[in-house]
N, CA, C and O atoms as a DFTB+ gen file, in Angstrom:
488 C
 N C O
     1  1      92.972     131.835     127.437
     2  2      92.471     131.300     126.189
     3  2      91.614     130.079     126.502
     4  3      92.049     129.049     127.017
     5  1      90.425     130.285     126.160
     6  2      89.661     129.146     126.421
     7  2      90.027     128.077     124.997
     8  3      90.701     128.407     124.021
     9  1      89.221     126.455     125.282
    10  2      89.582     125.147     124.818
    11  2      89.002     125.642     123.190
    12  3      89.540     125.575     122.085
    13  1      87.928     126.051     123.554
    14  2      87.452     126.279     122.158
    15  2      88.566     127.224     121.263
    16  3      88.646     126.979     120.059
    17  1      89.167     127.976     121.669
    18  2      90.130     128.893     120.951
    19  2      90.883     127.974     120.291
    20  3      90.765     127.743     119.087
    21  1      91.823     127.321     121.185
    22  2      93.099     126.638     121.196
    23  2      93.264     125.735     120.197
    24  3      94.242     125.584     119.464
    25  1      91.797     124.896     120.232
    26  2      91.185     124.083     119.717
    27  2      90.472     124.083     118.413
    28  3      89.352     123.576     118.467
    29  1      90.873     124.553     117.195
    30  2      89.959     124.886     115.834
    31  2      90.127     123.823     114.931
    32  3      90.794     123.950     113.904
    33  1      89.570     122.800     115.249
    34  2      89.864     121.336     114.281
    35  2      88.938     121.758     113.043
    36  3      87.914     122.441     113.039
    37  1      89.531     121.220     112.139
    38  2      88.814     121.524     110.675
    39  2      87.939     120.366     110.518
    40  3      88.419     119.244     110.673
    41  1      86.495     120.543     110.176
    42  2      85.522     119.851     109.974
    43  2      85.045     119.609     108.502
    44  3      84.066     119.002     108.068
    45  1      86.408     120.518     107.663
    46  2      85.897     120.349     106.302
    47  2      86.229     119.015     105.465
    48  3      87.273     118.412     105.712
    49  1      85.173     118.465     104.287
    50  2      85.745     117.432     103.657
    51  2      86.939     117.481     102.922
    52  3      87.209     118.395     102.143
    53  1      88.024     116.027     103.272
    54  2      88.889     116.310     102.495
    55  2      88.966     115.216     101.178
    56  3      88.740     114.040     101.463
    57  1      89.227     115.497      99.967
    58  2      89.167     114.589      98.759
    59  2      89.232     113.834      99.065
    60  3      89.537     113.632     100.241
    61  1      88.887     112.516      97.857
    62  2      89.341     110.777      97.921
    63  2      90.855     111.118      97.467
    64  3      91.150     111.973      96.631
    65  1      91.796     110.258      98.200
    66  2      93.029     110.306      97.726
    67  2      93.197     109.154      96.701
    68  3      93.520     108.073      97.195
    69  1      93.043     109.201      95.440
    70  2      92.171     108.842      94.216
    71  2      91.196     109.404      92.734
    72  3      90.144     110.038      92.657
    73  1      92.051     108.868      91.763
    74  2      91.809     109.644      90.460
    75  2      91.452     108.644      89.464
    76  3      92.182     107.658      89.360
    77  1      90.356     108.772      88.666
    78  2      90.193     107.698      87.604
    79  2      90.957     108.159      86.434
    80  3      90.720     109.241      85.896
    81  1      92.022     107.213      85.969
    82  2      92.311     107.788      84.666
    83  2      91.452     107.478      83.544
    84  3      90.309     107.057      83.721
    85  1      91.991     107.682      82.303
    86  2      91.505     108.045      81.061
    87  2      91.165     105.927      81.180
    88  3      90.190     105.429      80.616
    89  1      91.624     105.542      81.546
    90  2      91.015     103.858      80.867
    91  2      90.230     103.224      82.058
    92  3      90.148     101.996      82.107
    93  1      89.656     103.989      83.009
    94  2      88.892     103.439      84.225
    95  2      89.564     103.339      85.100
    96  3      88.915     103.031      86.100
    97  1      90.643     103.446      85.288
    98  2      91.602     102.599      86.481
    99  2      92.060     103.305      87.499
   100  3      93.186     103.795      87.415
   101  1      91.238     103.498      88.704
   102  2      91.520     104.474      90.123
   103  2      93.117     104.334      90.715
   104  3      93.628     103.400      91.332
   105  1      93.598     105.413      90.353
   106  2      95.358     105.200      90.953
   107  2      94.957     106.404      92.354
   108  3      94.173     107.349      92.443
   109  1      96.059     105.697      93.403
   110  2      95.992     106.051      94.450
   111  2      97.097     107.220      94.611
   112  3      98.278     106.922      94.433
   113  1      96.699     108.674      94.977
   114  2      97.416     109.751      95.272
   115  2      98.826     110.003      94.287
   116  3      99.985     110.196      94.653
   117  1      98.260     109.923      92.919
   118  2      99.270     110.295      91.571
   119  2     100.165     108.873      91.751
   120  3     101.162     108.964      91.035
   121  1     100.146     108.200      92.132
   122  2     101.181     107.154      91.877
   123  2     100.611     106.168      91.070
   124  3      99.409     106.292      90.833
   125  1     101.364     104.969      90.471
   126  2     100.302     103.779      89.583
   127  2     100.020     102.875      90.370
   128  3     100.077     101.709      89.978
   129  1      99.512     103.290      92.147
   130  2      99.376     101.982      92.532
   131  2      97.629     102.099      92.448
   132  3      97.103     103.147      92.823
   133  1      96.938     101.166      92.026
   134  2      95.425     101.145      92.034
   135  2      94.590     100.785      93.175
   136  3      94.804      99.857      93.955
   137  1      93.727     101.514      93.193
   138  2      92.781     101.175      94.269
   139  2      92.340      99.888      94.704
   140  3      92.001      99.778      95.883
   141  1      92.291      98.956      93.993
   142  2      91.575      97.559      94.000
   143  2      92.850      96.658      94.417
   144  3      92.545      95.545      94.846
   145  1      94.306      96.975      94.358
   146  2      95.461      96.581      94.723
   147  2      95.557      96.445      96.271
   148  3      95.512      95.414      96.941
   149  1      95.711      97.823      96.704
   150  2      95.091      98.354      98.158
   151  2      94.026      97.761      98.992
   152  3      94.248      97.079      99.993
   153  1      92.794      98.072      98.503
   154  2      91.473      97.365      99.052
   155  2      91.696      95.985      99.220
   156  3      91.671      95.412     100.309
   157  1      91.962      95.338      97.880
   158  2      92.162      94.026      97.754
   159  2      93.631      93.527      98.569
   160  3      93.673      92.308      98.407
   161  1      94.585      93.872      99.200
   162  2      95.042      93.428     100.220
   163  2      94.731      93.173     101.719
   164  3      95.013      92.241     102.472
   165  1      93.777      94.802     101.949
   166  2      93.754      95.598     102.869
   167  2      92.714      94.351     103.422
   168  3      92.823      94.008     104.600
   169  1      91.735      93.703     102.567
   170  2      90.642      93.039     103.001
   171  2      91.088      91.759     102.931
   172  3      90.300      90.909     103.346
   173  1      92.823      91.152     102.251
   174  2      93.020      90.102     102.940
   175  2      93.757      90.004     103.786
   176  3      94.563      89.079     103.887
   177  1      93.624      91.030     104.648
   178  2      94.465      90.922     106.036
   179  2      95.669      91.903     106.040
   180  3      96.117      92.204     107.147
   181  1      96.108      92.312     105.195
   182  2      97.116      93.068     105.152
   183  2      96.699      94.642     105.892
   184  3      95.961      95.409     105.275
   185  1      97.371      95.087     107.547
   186  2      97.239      96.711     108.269
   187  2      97.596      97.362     107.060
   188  3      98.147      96.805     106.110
   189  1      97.138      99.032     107.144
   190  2      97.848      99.720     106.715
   191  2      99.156      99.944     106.557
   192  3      99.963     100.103     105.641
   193  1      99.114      99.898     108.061
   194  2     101.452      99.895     107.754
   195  2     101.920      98.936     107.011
   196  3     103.005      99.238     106.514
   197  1     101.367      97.443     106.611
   198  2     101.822      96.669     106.195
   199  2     101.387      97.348     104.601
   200  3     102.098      97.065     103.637
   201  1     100.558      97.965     104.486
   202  2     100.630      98.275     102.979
   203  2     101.633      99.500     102.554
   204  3     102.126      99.608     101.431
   205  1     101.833     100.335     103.559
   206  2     102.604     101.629     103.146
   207  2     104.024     100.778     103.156
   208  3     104.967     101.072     102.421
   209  1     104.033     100.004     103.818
   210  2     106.007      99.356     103.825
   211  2     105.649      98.361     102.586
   212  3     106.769      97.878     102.417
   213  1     105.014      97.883     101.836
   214  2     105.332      97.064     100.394
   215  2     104.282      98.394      99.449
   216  3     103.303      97.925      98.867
   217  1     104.444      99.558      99.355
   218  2     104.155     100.389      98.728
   219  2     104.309     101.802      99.583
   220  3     103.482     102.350     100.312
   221  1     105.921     102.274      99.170
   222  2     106.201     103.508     100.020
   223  2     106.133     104.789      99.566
   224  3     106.523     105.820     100.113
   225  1     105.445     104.580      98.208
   226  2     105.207     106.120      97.852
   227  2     103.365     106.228      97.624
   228  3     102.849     106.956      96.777
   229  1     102.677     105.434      98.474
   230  2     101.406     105.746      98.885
   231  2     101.430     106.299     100.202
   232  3     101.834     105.496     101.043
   233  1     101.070     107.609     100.705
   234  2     100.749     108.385     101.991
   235  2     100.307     107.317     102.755
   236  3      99.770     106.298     102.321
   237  1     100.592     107.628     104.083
   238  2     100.154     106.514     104.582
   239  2      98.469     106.830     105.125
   240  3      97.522     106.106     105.433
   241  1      98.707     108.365     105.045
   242  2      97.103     108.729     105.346
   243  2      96.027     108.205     103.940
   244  3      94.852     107.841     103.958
   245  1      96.861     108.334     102.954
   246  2      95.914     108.056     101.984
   247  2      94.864     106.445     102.232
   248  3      93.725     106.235     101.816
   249  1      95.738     105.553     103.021
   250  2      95.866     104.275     102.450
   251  2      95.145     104.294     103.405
   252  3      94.102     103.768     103.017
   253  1      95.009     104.653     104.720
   254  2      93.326     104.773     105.438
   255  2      92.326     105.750     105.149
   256  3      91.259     105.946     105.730
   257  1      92.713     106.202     104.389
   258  2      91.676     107.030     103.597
   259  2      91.087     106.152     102.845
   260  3      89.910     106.111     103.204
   261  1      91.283     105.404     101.967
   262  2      91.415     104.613     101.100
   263  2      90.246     103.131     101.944
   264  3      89.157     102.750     101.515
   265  1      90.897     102.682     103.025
   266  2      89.752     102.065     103.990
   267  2      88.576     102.257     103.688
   268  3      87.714     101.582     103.127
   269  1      88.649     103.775     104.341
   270  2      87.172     104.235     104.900
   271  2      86.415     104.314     103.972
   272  3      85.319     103.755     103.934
   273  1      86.964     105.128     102.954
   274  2      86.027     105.072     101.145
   275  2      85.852     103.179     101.062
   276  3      84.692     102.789     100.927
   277  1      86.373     102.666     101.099
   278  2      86.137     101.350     100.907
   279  2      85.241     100.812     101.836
   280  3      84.563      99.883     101.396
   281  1      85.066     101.108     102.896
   282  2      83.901     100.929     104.147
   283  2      82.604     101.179     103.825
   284  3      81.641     100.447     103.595
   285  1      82.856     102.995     103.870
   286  2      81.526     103.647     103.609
   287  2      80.811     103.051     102.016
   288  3      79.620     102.744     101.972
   289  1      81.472     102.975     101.112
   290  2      81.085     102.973      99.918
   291  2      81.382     101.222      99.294
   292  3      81.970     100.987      98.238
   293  1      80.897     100.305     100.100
   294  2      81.234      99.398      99.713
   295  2      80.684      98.704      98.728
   296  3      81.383      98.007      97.992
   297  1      79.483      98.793      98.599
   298  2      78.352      98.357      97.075
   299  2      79.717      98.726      95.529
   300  3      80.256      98.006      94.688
   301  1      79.768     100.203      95.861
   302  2      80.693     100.786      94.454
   303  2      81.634     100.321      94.240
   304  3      81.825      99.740      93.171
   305  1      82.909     100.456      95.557
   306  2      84.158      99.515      95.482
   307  2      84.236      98.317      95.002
   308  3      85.176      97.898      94.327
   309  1      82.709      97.356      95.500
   310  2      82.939      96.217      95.107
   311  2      82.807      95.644      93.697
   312  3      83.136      94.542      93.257
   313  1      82.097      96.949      92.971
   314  2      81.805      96.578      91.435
   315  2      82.917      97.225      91.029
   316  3      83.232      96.820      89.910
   317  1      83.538      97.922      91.378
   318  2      84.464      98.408      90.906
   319  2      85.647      97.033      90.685
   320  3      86.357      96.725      89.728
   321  1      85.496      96.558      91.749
   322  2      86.731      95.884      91.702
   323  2      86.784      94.099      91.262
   324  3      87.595      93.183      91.400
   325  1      85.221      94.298      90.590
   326  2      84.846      92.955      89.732
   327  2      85.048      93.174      88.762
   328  3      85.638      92.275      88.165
   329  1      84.662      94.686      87.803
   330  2      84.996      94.671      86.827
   331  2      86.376      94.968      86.411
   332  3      86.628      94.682      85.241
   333  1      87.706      95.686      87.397
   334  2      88.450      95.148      87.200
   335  2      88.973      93.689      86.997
   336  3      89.425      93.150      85.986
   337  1      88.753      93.152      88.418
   338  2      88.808      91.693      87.767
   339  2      88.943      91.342      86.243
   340  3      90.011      91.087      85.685
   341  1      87.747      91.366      85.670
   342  2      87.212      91.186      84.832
   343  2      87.611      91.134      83.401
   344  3      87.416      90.421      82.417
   345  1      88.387      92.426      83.798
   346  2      89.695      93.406      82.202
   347  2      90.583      92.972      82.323
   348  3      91.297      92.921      81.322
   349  1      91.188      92.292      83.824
   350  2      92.444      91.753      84.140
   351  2      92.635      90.240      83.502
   352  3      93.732      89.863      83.090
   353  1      91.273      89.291      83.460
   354  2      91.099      88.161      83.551
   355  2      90.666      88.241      81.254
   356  3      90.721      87.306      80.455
   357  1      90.299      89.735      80.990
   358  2      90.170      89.817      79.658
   359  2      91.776      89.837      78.795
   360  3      92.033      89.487      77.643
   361  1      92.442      90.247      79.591
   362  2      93.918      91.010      79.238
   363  2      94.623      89.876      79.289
   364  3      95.341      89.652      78.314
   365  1      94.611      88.975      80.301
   366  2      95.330      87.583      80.271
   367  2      94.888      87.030      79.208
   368  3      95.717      87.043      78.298
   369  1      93.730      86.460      78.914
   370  2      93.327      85.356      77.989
   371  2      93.708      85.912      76.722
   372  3      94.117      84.909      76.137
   373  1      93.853      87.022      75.806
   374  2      93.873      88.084      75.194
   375  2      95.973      87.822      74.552
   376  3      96.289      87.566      73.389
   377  1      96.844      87.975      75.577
   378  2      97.700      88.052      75.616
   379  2      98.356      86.118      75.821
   380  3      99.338      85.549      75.342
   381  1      97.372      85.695      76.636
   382  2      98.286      84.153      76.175
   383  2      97.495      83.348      74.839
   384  3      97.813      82.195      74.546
   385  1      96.511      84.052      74.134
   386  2      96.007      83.728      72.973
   387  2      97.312      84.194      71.675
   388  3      97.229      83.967      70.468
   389  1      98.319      84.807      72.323
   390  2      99.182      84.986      71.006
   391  2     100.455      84.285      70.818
   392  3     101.264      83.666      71.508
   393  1     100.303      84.625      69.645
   394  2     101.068      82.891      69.108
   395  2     102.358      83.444      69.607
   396  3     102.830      84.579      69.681
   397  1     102.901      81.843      70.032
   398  2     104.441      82.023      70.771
   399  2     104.434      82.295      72.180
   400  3     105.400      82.107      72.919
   401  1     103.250      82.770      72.550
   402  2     103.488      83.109      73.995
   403  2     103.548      81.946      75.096
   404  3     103.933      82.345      76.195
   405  1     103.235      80.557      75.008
   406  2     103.342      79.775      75.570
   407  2     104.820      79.217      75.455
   408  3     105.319      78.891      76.532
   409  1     105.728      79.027      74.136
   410  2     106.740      78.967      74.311
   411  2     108.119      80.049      74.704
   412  3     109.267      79.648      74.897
   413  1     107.812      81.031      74.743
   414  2     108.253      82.265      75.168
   415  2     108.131      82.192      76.726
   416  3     109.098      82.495      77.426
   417  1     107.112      81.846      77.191
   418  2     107.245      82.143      78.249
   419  2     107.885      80.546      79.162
   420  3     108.392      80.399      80.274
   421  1     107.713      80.054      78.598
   422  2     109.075      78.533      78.665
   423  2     110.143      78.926      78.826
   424  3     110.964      78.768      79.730
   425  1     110.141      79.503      77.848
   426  2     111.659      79.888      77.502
   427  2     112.285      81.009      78.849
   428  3     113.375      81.099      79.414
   429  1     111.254      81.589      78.951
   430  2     111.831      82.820      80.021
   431  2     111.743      82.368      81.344
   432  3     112.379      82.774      82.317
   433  1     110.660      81.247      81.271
   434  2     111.357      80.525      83.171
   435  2     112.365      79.555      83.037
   436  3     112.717      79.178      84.154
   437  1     113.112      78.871      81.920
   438  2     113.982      78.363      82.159
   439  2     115.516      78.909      82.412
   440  3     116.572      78.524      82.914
   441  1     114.901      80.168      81.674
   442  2     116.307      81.127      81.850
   443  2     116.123      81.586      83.354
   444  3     117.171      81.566      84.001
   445  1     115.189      81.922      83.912
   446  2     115.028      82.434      85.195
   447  2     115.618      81.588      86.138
   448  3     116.509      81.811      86.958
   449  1     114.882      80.432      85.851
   450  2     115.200      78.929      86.759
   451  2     117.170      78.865      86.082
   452  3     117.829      78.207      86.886
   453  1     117.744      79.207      85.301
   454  2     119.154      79.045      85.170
   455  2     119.924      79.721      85.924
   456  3     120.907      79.283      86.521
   457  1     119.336      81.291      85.934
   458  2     119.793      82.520      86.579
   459  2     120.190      82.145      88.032
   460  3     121.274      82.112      88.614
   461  1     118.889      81.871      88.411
   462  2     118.431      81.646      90.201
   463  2     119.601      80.369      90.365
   464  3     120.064      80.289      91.503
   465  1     120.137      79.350      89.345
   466  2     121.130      78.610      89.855
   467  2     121.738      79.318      89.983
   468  3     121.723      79.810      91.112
   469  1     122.629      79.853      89.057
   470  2     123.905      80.726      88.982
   471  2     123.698      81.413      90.410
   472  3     124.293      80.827      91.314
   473  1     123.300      82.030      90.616
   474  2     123.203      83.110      92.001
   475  2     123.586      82.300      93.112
   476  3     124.494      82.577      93.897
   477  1     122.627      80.966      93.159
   478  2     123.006      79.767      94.341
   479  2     124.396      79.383      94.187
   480  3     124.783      78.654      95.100
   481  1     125.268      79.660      93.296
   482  2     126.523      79.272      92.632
   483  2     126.478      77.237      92.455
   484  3     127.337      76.360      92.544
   485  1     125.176      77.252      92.212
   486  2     124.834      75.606      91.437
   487  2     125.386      75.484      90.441
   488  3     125.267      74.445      89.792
């Protein structure tokens, strides 16, 4: 059997492991983790393995898959992931514009900050 036999590597393309849902938002291989989550670690230093071990139901092939689309296609990724920004930074202002939410959320780190004693047995 010659090398070439033995040897039949597939040269075909395989998908982005990546789906836009219905509100813009690229989730990575059916799970809710988003593309710009990924990228946006991946490019502050965080290996792959370090992303598949604080996200273990992303493939780990996906998540260099996920790279390379982010490599090759970096102009798109990067608007992509401003205008997330963008909805993220709309969604905050949006949500601490409602009334009570500044004392509510007082309220819920002091209980947190009570909790975290209790646990220390303070």
């Amino acid at each position: 059997m010659s090398y070439t036999q033995c040897m039949a590597l597939s040269t075909a393309a395989e998908p982005v492991p990546f789906s836009v849902d219905a509100h813009g938002v690229a989730r990575v291989g059916g799970t809710r983790v988003t593309l710009d989550v990924i990228v946006g670690l991946y490019r502050m230093g965080e290996s792959a393995e370090d992303l598949h071990r604080d996200f273990p139901t992303v493939d780990l092939a996906d998540i260099y898959q996920l790279i390379a689309y982010s490599i090759r296609h970096k102009e798109e990724v990067d608007e992509y992931m401003r205008l997330a920004a963008e909805r993220a930074a709309a969604t905050r202002k949006l949500i601490e514009s409602q009334p009570g939410y500044h004392e509510e959320r007082a309220e819920l780190k002091a209980r947190l900050a009570d909790r975290m004693r209790e646990l220390r047995g303070q």
